């Protein structure tokens, strides 16, 4: 039709990465920066963020650092204001901050579960509140939520983690329907087993029990884990999709090691 034009992304698309101090968050910040996105890095460990920002700048990217605790509404609001002041209106938000602890549900206190929900679900909502309205007003933007395969295949002895990720996905699925026609995309990226610092501080016996139970219940068919860069590249692909294209959900799982080929003597 004459006069109609397909919406396109602006040339400059500042991105926020929450939980950027290590693992998937740090890898995502590097990947986005390499793809040309100015990045605002948020986490509680600001020293880690400064090191990451230095590496991004040395590689030719643009990075801004500010403390962020997604369990605090005041912290999220301060971070959002600082990020916009430093980089301009935020076009991409990656909600990656997460809390994971080992243990049986029956042994967990309600306060421990509440803390997990506060970070993993309510923290994501705080980011939506801080950035979503401006995106809707501009009629464009990407909200990306890092979930987990535990959202659809619950795993035992990870306390409330599976429940929080299921809750997160329910929140995002409703959000997707509410945002339809607004130009704002809400996407779920669902990693499988991934090497990261989450779980690095676990007691060795507790960690061994978790892995043993994964095997028992068929959640660990092979020994391969993903690298954080695999998730980061998936996130970058999601937010780089042209307008009019919505990629979600994205399951990213480690491929099994190559099986031994049959011997030539084997008639099968």
Backbone as numpy.savetxt, mean C-alpha at the origin, in Angstrom:
# Nx Ny Nz CAx CAy CAz Cx Cy Cz
-17.62 13.09 -31.07 -18.47 14.27 -31.07 -17.58 15.51 -31.07
-17.91 16.49 -31.89 -17.10 17.69 -31.99 -17.06 18.41 -30.65
-15.88 18.84 -30.28 -15.72 19.60 -29.06 -15.47 18.76 -27.83
-15.69 17.44 -27.92 -15.45 16.58 -26.76 -13.99 16.17 -26.71
-13.43 16.15 -25.51 -12.04 15.75 -25.34 -11.95 14.79 -24.18
-11.15 13.75 -24.37 -10.94 12.78 -23.32 -10.05 13.39 -22.24
-10.45 13.31 -20.97 -9.61 13.88 -19.90 -8.24 13.21 -19.87
-7.24 14.00 -19.54 -5.88 13.47 -19.42 -5.30 13.91 -18.09
-4.25 13.23 -17.68 -3.56 13.60 -16.44 -2.79 14.91 -16.66
-2.66 15.74 -15.62 -1.77 16.91 -15.74 -0.33 16.45 -15.86
0.52 17.35 -16.34 1.93 16.99 -16.50 2.60 16.73 -15.15
2.19 17.46 -14.14 2.79 17.31 -12.81 1.77 16.64 -11.89
2.18 15.51 -11.29 1.26 14.75 -10.45 1.93 14.40 -9.11
1.92 15.32 -8.16 2.51 15.03 -6.86 1.82 13.83 -6.19
2.61 13.01 -5.53 2.09 11.79 -4.90 2.51 11.72 -3.44
1.61 11.25 -2.61 1.87 11.01 -1.19 2.07 9.51 -0.99
3.07 9.15 -0.22 3.26 7.75 0.17 3.28 7.69 1.70
2.25 7.11 2.28 2.18 6.93 3.73 2.81 5.61 4.11
3.65 5.63 5.13 4.39 4.42 5.50 5.57 4.22 4.58
6.30 5.31 4.30 7.35 5.28 3.28 8.74 4.98 3.83
8.85 4.68 5.12 10.18 4.57 5.71 10.89 3.26 5.40
10.16 2.24 4.92 10.80 0.96 4.64 9.89 0.12 3.76
10.40 -1.03 3.33 9.58 -2.02 2.65 8.85 -1.53 1.42
7.57 -1.89 1.32 6.76 -1.54 0.16 6.65 -0.03 -0.01
6.50 0.69 1.10 6.37 2.14 1.01 7.60 2.80 0.42
8.78 2.42 0.91 10.02 3.00 0.39 10.22 2.64 -1.07
9.96 1.39 -1.42 10.10 0.96 -2.82 9.12 1.70 -3.72
7.91 1.94 -3.23 6.91 2.67 -4.01 7.34 4.11 -4.24
7.88 4.74 -3.21 8.36 6.11 -3.36 9.45 6.19 -4.42
10.38 5.24 -4.40 11.44 5.23 -5.41 10.86 5.02 -6.81
9.92 4.09 -6.93 9.34 3.78 -8.23 8.56 4.97 -8.79
7.76 5.60 -7.96 6.99 6.76 -8.41 7.92 7.91 -8.81
8.93 8.15 -7.99 9.87 9.23 -8.30 10.58 8.98 -9.62
10.97 7.72 -9.85 11.65 7.38 -11.10 10.72 7.56 -12.30
9.41 7.43 -12.06 8.43 7.61 -13.14 8.03 9.06 -13.31
8.62 9.97 -12.53 8.37 11.39 -12.71 7.41 12.03 -11.73
6.94 11.26 -10.73 6.03 11.82 -9.74 6.82 12.49 -8.62
6.60 13.78 -8.32 7.15 14.34 -7.07 6.51 13.59 -5.91
7.29 13.23 -4.89 6.75 12.40 -3.82 6.88 13.07 -2.46
5.78 13.01 -1.69 5.78 13.43 -0.30 5.85 12.18 0.55
6.89 12.06 1.34 7.15 10.86 2.12 6.69 11.07 3.55
5.83 10.17 4.04 5.33 10.28 5.39 5.52 9.01 6.18
5.97 9.12 7.42 6.11 7.99 8.35 6.55 8.57 9.68
6.62 7.71 10.69 7.08 8.17 12.01 8.60 8.24 12.06
9.29 7.38 11.31 10.76 7.35 11.35 11.31 8.33 10.33
11.39 9.59 10.72 11.76 10.66 9.80 13.20 10.52 9.31
14.09 9.98 10.15 15.48 9.80 9.72 15.55 8.87 8.51
14.75 7.82 8.52 14.69 6.91 7.37 14.18 7.66 6.13
13.18 8.50 6.33 12.61 9.26 5.21 13.65 10.20 4.61
14.44 10.84 5.46 15.46 11.77 4.96 16.48 11.03 4.11
16.88 9.84 4.53 17.83 9.05 3.74 17.21 8.68 2.39
15.95 8.28 2.41 15.27 7.91 1.17 15.13 9.11 0.25
14.75 10.25 0.81 14.61 11.46 0.01 15.93 11.85 -0.64
17.01 11.70 0.12 18.32 12.01 -0.44 18.66 11.14 -1.63
18.33 9.85 -1.52 18.59 8.93 -2.64 17.72 9.27 -3.84
16.48 9.65 -3.60 15.58 10.03 -4.70 16.09 11.28 -5.40
16.51 12.27 -4.63 17.02 13.51 -5.22 18.30 13.25 -5.99
19.15 12.40 -5.45 20.41 12.08 -6.14 20.16 11.42 -7.49
19.03 10.72 -7.59 18.68 10.07 -8.85 17.90 10.98 -9.79
17.70 12.24 -9.37 17.03 13.21 -10.24 15.56 13.43 -9.92
15.06 12.81 -8.84 13.66 12.96 -8.49 13.43 14.10 -7.51
12.16 14.34 -7.20 11.76 15.39 -6.27 11.08 14.75 -5.07
11.53 15.09 -3.87 10.98 14.45 -2.68 10.86 15.45 -1.54
9.80 15.28 -0.76 9.53 16.10 0.42 9.27 15.16 1.59
9.76 15.54 2.76 9.66 14.69 3.95 8.90 15.41 5.04
8.00 14.67 5.70 7.28 15.24 6.85 6.83 14.10 7.75
6.88 14.29 9.07 6.41 13.23 9.98 4.94 12.91 9.72
4.60 11.62 9.89 3.21 11.20 9.69 2.92 9.98 10.55
1.87 10.11 11.35 1.33 8.99 12.12 -0.13 8.86 11.73
-0.47 7.85 10.94 -1.83 7.75 10.42 -2.84 7.41 11.51
-2.37 7.05 12.72 -3.28 6.80 13.84 -3.69 8.10 14.53
-3.17 9.22 14.05 -3.49 10.53 14.63 -4.11 11.43 13.58
-5.34 11.86 13.81 -6.01 12.77 12.86 -5.23 14.07 12.73
-4.75 14.60 13.84 -3.99 15.85 13.80 -2.72 15.69 12.97
-2.02 14.56 13.13 -0.80 14.32 12.36 -1.09 14.24 10.87
-2.16 13.54 10.51 -2.51 13.41 9.08 -2.85 14.78 8.50
-3.59 15.59 9.24 -3.97 16.91 8.74 -2.75 17.82 8.57
-1.82 17.77 9.52 -0.59 18.57 9.41 0.25 18.10 8.22
0.35 16.78 8.06 1.10 16.24 6.94 0.49 16.68 5.62
-0.83 16.59 5.50 -1.50 16.94 4.25 -1.26 18.40 3.90
-1.40 19.28 4.88 -1.18 20.71 4.62 0.26 20.98 4.18
1.21 20.33 4.84 2.62 20.53 4.51 2.94 19.99 3.12
2.38 18.83 2.77 2.65 18.23 1.46 2.12 19.11 0.34
0.92 19.64 0.50 0.34 20.51 -0.52 1.15 21.80 -0.65
1.57 22.35 0.49 2.36 23.58 0.46 3.70 23.37 -0.25
4.28 22.18 -0.07 5.61 21.90 -0.63 5.55 21.49 -2.10
4.56 20.68 -2.47 4.56 20.09 -3.82 3.40 20.54 -4.70
2.38 21.16 -4.12 1.19 21.50 -4.89 0.09 20.49 -4.62
-1.04 20.67 -5.28 -2.19 19.80 -5.06 -1.82 18.34 -5.31
-2.21 17.47 -4.39 -1.82 16.07 -4.45 -2.73 15.31 -5.40
-2.13 14.61 -6.36 -2.86 13.86 -7.37 -2.95 12.37 -7.05
-2.03 11.89 -6.22 -1.95 10.45 -5.93 -1.70 10.27 -4.43
-2.45 9.38 -3.81 -2.21 9.02 -2.42 -2.07 7.51 -2.34
-0.97 7.06 -1.75 -0.75 5.62 -1.52 -0.83 5.37 -0.02
-1.89 4.68 0.39 -2.10 4.36 1.80 -1.44 3.01 2.07
-0.25 3.05 2.65 0.54 1.84 2.83 0.89 1.55 4.29
0.73 2.53 5.18 1.10 2.31 6.58 0.30 1.15 7.15
0.98 0.28 7.89 0.28 -0.89 8.42 0.87 -1.36 9.74
0.04 -2.06 10.50 0.46 -2.62 11.78 0.14 -4.11 11.77
1.14 -4.93 12.06 1.01 -6.38 12.02 1.72 -6.98 13.22
1.02 -7.88 13.93 1.62 -8.53 15.10 1.21 -9.99 15.12
2.08 -10.87 15.63 1.73 -12.29 15.72 0.89 -12.56 16.96
0.19 -13.68 16.94 -0.55 -14.06 18.14 -1.94 -14.57 17.82
-2.50 -15.32 18.76 -3.85 -15.86 18.60 -4.88 -14.79 18.95
-6.00 -14.83 18.27 -7.06 -13.87 18.53 -7.57 -13.99 19.97
-7.69 -15.21 20.45 -8.22 -15.42 21.80 -7.30 -14.84 22.87
-6.02 -14.70 22.56 -5.05 -14.15 23.51 -4.89 -12.64 23.39
-5.36 -12.07 22.30 -5.18 -10.63 22.08 -6.14 -9.83 22.94
-5.69 -8.69 23.41 -6.60 -7.79 24.12 -7.39 -6.98 23.11
-8.53 -6.51 23.54 -9.33 -5.66 22.67 -8.57 -4.40 22.29
-7.76 -3.91 23.22 -6.97 -2.70 22.95 -5.93 -2.96 21.85
-5.34 -4.16 21.84 -4.38 -4.49 20.78 -5.06 -4.53 19.42
-6.24 -5.15 19.36 -6.97 -5.19 18.09 -7.40 -3.79 17.67
-7.81 -2.98 18.64 -8.22 -1.62 18.32 -7.06 -0.83 17.70
-5.85 -1.04 18.20 -4.69 -0.34 17.66 -4.43 -0.75 16.21
-4.63 -2.03 15.89 -4.45 -2.49 14.51 -5.49 -1.88 13.59
-6.74 -1.86 14.03 -7.79 -1.24 13.21 -7.55 0.25 13.05
-7.01 0.89 14.09 -6.78 2.33 14.03 -5.78 2.69 12.94
-4.76 1.87 12.78 -3.75 2.13 11.74 -4.23 1.61 10.39
-4.65 0.36 10.33 -4.87 -0.31 9.05 -6.16 0.09 8.36
-7.17 0.49 9.12 -8.45 0.87 8.52 -8.72 2.36 8.71
-8.74 2.80 9.96 -9.04 4.21 10.21 -7.93 5.12 9.68
-6.69 4.63 9.71 -5.60 5.42 9.13 -5.82 5.68 7.66
-6.29 4.67 6.93 -6.60 4.85 5.51 -7.73 5.86 5.34
-8.73 5.79 6.21 -9.83 6.74 6.11 -9.37 8.17 6.41
-8.45 8.32 7.35 -7.93 9.66 7.63 -7.27 10.26 6.40
-6.58 9.43 5.63 -5.95 9.91 4.40 -7.01 10.29 3.36
-8.07 9.49 3.27 -9.17 9.83 2.36 -9.77 11.18 2.75
-10.00 11.37 4.03 -10.57 12.63 4.50 -9.65 13.81 4.18
-8.35 13.60 4.32 -7.40 14.70 4.15 -7.21 15.10 2.70
-7.31 14.13 1.78 -7.00 14.40 0.38 -8.16 14.19 -0.58
-9.15 13.39 -0.20 -10.18 12.99 -1.15 -11.08 14.09 -1.63
-11.49 14.99 -0.75 -12.44 16.03 -1.13 -11.87 16.94 -2.22
-10.59 17.29 -2.10 -9.96 18.15 -3.11 -9.87 17.42 -4.45
-9.64 16.11 -4.41 -9.61 15.34 -5.65 -10.98 15.35 -6.33
-12.03 15.15 -5.54 -13.38 15.16 -6.09 -13.69 16.53 -6.70
-13.27 17.57 -6.03 -13.51 18.92 -6.54 -12.78 19.15 -7.87
-11.55 18.60 -8.00 -10.79 18.75 -9.25 -11.24 17.73 -10.30
-12.00 16.74 -9.87 -12.52 15.68 -10.73 -11.41 14.82 -11.32
-10.42 14.53 -10.48 -9.35 13.61 -10.86 -8.54 13.25 -9.63
-7.82 12.13 -9.71 -6.94 11.73 -8.62 -6.95 10.22 -8.44
-5.93 9.72 -7.76 -5.80 8.30 -7.48 -5.61 8.08 -5.98
-6.45 7.23 -5.41 -6.31 6.77 -4.04 -5.99 5.28 -4.10
-4.80 4.90 -3.65 -4.38 3.50 -3.73 -4.21 2.96 -2.32
-4.79 1.80 -2.07 -4.78 1.20 -0.75 -4.05 -0.14 -0.82
-2.97 -0.25 -0.05 -2.21 -1.50 -0.02 -2.90 -2.44 0.97
-3.47 -3.50 0.44 -4.19 -4.48 1.25 -3.28 -5.68 1.48
-3.82 -6.87 1.42 -3.07 -8.11 1.63 -3.91 -9.27 1.14
-3.23 -10.34 0.71 -4.01 -11.52 0.32 -4.75 -12.12 1.52
-4.37 -11.72 2.73 -5.09 -12.20 3.91 -6.51 -11.63 3.98
-6.80 -10.61 3.19 -8.16 -10.05 3.18 -9.15 -11.03 2.60
-8.69 -11.87 1.67 -9.59 -12.83 1.02 -9.28 -14.27 1.41
-8.11 -14.49 2.03 -7.72 -15.81 2.52 -7.10 -15.62 3.90
-7.96 -15.58 4.91 -7.49 -15.29 6.27 -6.42 -16.27 6.72
-5.44 -15.76 7.45 -4.34 -16.60 7.96 -4.37 -16.58 9.48
-4.07 -17.72 10.10 -4.14 -17.79 11.56 -2.91 -17.22 12.25
-3.09 -16.89 13.51 -2.02 -16.44 14.41 -1.36 -15.15 13.93
-2.14 -14.30 13.26 -1.69 -12.96 12.89 -2.59 -11.92 13.54
-3.15 -12.32 14.67 -4.00 -11.48 15.49 -5.12 -10.87 14.64
-5.24 -9.56 14.58 -6.36 -8.95 13.86 -6.07 -8.56 12.43
-4.91 -8.95 11.90 -4.47 -8.43 10.60 -5.46 -8.77 9.48
-5.86 -10.03 9.39 -6.79 -10.42 8.32 -8.09 -9.64 8.42
-8.59 -9.46 9.64 -9.83 -8.72 9.82 -9.67 -7.27 9.40
-8.52 -6.66 9.70 -8.33 -5.26 9.31 -8.26 -5.11 7.80
-7.61 -6.05 7.14 -7.49 -5.93 5.68 -8.82 -6.23 4.99
-9.61 -7.16 5.54 -10.95 -7.37 5.01 -11.80 -6.12 5.20
-11.67 -5.50 6.37 -12.40 -4.26 6.63 -11.96 -3.15 5.70
-10.66 -3.05 5.46 -10.14 -2.04 4.54 -10.74 -2.22 3.15
-10.77 -3.47 2.67 -11.28 -3.70 1.32 -12.78 -3.41 1.24
-13.52 -3.70 2.30 -14.93 -3.34 2.31 -15.11 -1.83 2.23
-14.29 -1.10 2.96 -14.32 0.36 2.92 -14.04 0.87 1.52
-13.01 0.31 0.88 -12.61 0.80 -0.43 -13.64 0.42 -1.50
-14.22 -0.77 -1.40 -15.23 -1.16 -2.38 -16.44 -0.23 -2.33
-16.86 0.16 -1.12 -17.95 1.13 -1.01 -17.50 2.50 -1.55
-16.27 2.88 -1.25 -15.73 4.15 -1.73 -15.71 4.19 -3.26
-15.33 3.09 -3.89 -15.31 3.04 -5.35 -16.68 3.35 -5.93
-17.73 2.79 -5.34 -19.08 3.05 -5.83 -19.47 4.50 -5.60
-19.10 5.04 -4.46 -19.44 6.43 -4.16 -18.71 7.41 -5.06
-17.49 7.04 -5.51 -16.69 7.93 -6.35 -16.97 7.76 -7.84
-17.78 6.78 -8.20 -18.03 6.55 -9.62 -18.59 7.81 -10.28
-17.97 8.20 -11.39 -18.39 9.40 -12.11 -17.72 10.67 -11.62
-16.90 10.56 -10.56 -16.23 11.75 -10.03 -14.89 12.02 -10.70
-14.35 11.02 -11.41 -13.01 11.15 -11.98 -11.92 10.70 -11.03
-12.29 10.34 -9.81 -11.30 9.88 -8.82 -11.33 8.36 -8.76
-10.16 7.75 -8.85 -10.05 6.30 -8.84 -9.56 5.82 -7.47
-10.27 4.86 -6.91 -9.83 4.21 -5.66 -9.47 2.78 -6.01
-8.24 2.39 -5.74 -7.74 1.09 -6.18 -7.15 0.29 -5.03
-7.34 -1.01 -5.10 -6.77 -1.94 -4.12 -5.62 -2.69 -4.77
-4.47 -2.70 -4.11 -3.34 -3.53 -4.52 -3.14 -4.54 -3.39
-3.17 -5.82 -3.73 -3.24 -6.90 -2.75 -1.98 -7.77 -2.84
-0.94 -7.47 -2.04 0.28 -8.28 -2.10 0.09 -9.65 -1.46
0.77 -10.63 -2.03 0.95 -11.92 -1.37 2.17 -11.83 -0.48
2.72 -12.98 -0.05 3.89 -12.97 0.84 5.03 -12.13 0.28
5.50 -11.18 1.06 6.49 -10.20 0.60 7.55 -10.00 1.67
8.81 -9.93 1.26 9.88 -9.62 2.19 9.79 -8.14 2.57
9.67 -7.84 3.84 9.66 -6.46 4.31 10.04 -6.46 5.78
10.08 -5.26 6.37 10.43 -5.17 7.79 9.24 -5.50 8.69
8.04 -5.61 8.13 6.91 -6.01 8.95 7.13 -7.45 9.40
7.15 -7.64 10.70 7.43 -8.95 11.25 8.88 -9.14 11.65
9.74 -8.18 11.29 11.17 -8.32 11.60 11.44 -8.26 13.10
10.53 -7.62 13.84 10.73 -7.49 15.29 10.00 -8.57 16.08
9.44 -9.56 15.40 8.73 -10.64 16.08 9.69 -11.53 16.86
9.21 -12.09 17.93 9.93 -13.15 18.62 10.12 -14.32 17.66
11.28 -14.94 17.67 11.59 -16.01 16.71 10.60 -17.16 16.81
10.24 -17.54 18.02 9.29 -18.65 18.17 7.92 -18.29 17.64
7.49 -17.04 17.86 6.19 -16.60 17.37 6.18 -16.59 15.84
7.27 -16.12 15.25 7.36 -16.12 13.79 7.35 -17.51 13.21
8.06 -18.43 13.86 8.09 -19.81 13.38 6.71 -20.45 13.46
5.98 -20.15 14.51 4.62 -20.69 14.65 3.71 -20.19 13.53
3.83 -18.91 13.21 3.01 -18.35 12.14 3.28 -19.08 10.82
4.55 -19.24 10.48 4.90 -19.90 9.22 4.46 -21.36 9.21
4.61 -22.03 10.35 4.18 -23.42 10.44 2.67 -23.54 10.20
1.92 -22.63 10.77 0.47 -22.66 10.59 0.07 -22.31 9.17
0.83 -21.43 8.51 0.56 -21.15 7.10 0.64 -22.44 6.29
1.69 -23.21 6.53 1.88 -24.47 5.81 0.74 -25.44 6.14
0.41 -25.54 7.41 -0.63 -26.46 7.84 -1.96 -26.20 7.14
-2.29 -24.93 6.97 -3.58 -24.57 6.38 -3.49 -24.30 4.88
-2.38 -24.66 4.27 -2.25 -24.56 2.82 -2.00 -23.17 2.27
-1.48 -22.28 3.12 -1.24 -20.91 2.66 0.18 -20.70 2.14
1.02 -21.69 2.25 2.41 -21.57 1.80 2.75 -22.78 0.94
2.32 -22.72 -0.30 2.54 -23.87 -1.20 3.99 -23.96 -1.65
4.70 -22.84 -1.59 6.12 -22.85 -1.96 6.83 -21.79 -1.14
8.14 -21.74 -1.25 8.96 -20.91 -0.36 9.26 -19.52 -0.90
8.84 -19.20 -2.11 9.19 -17.91 -2.67 8.36 -16.77 -2.07
9.03 -15.64 -1.78 8.38 -14.41 -1.34 8.66 -13.33 -2.38
7.78 -12.35 -2.46 7.99 -11.22 -3.36 9.02 -10.25 -2.79
9.66 -9.50 -3.67 10.43 -8.33 -3.26 9.49 -7.13 -3.25
9.76 -6.17 -2.39 8.90 -4.99 -2.28 8.81 -4.24 -3.61
9.84 -4.33 -4.43 9.82 -3.63 -5.71 8.71 -4.14 -6.63
8.32 -5.39 -6.48 7.24 -5.93 -7.31 5.92 -5.22 -7.01
5.65 -4.98 -5.74 4.44 -4.27 -5.35 4.52 -2.82 -5.80
5.70 -2.22 -5.63 5.89 -0.83 -6.03 5.63 -0.63 -7.51
6.11 -1.55 -8.32 5.88 -1.43 -9.76 4.41 -1.59 -10.11
3.71 -2.46 -9.38 2.27 -2.61 -9.61 1.53 -1.32 -9.27
1.89 -0.69 -8.16 1.25 0.56 -7.77 1.51 1.65 -8.80
2.74 1.72 -9.27 3.08 2.72 -10.29 2.28 2.49 -11.57
2.09 1.24 -11.94 1.28 0.92 -13.12 -0.17 1.37 -12.92
-0.73 1.12 -11.73 -2.12 1.49 -11.45 -2.32 2.99 -11.60
-1.46 3.80 -11.00 -1.67 5.25 -11.02 -1.24 5.88 -12.33
-0.47 5.15 -13.13 -0.03 5.66 -14.43 -1.01 5.33 -15.55
-2.01 4.52 -15.26 -3.00 4.18 -16.29 -3.67 5.45 -16.79
-3.95 5.52 -18.08 -4.60 6.73 -18.61 -5.96 6.95 -17.99
-6.40 8.18 -17.98 -7.72 8.46 -17.46 -8.77 7.74 -18.29
-9.78 7.27 -17.61 -10.77 6.43 -18.28 -10.51 4.95 -18.07
-9.34 4.63 -17.45 -8.97 3.24 -17.17 -8.81 3.09 -15.66
-9.49 2.13 -15.08 -9.41 1.91 -13.63 -8.95 0.47 -13.38
-7.77 0.32 -12.78 -7.20 -1.00 -12.52 -7.37 -1.32 -11.04
-8.23 -2.26 -10.73 -8.46 -2.67 -9.34 -9.45 -3.83 -9.31
-9.24 -4.81 -8.42 -8.09 -4.98 -7.54 -6.93 -5.61 -8.29
-5.74 -5.46 -7.75 -4.55 -6.05 -8.34 -3.94 -7.02 -7.35
-3.94 -8.30 -7.69 -3.30 -9.33 -6.87 -1.88 -9.53 -7.36
-0.92 -9.40 -6.46 0.49 -9.60 -6.81 1.03 -10.71 -5.92
1.38 -11.84 -6.53 1.83 -13.00 -5.77 3.15 -13.52 -6.30
3.95 -14.13 -5.43 5.22 -14.69 -5.88 5.00 -15.92 -6.75
5.72 -15.98 -7.83 5.65 -17.17 -8.68 6.43 -18.30 -8.02
5.92 -19.50 -8.15 6.60 -20.65 -7.58 7.94 -20.90 -8.28
8.90 -21.48 -7.59 10.17 -21.82 -8.26 9.92 -22.83 -9.36
10.76 -22.78 -10.37 10.61 -23.72 -11.48 10.75 -25.15 -10.99
9.84 -25.98 -11.41 9.92 -27.39 -11.03 10.98 -28.08 -11.88
11.48 -29.18 -11.35 12.51 -29.92 -12.07 11.90 -30.56 -13.30
12.50 -30.33 -14.49 11.92 -30.92 -15.70 12.02 -32.44 -15.66
11.07 -33.12 -16.27 11.13 -34.60 -16.28 12.37 -35.08 -17.03
12.90 -36.18 -16.58 14.10 -36.73 -17.23 13.69 -37.28 -18.61
14.69 -37.38 -19.48 14.43 -37.88 -20.83 13.96 -39.32 -20.82
14.34 -40.04 -19.76 13.94 -41.44 -19.68 12.48 -41.60 -19.23
11.91 -40.50 -18.71 10.53 -40.56 -18.21 9.58 -40.50 -19.38
8.82 -41.57 -19.66 7.94 -41.58 -20.83 6.80 -40.57 -20.74
6.50 -40.07 -19.53 5.41 -39.09 -19.41 5.88 -37.71 -19.83
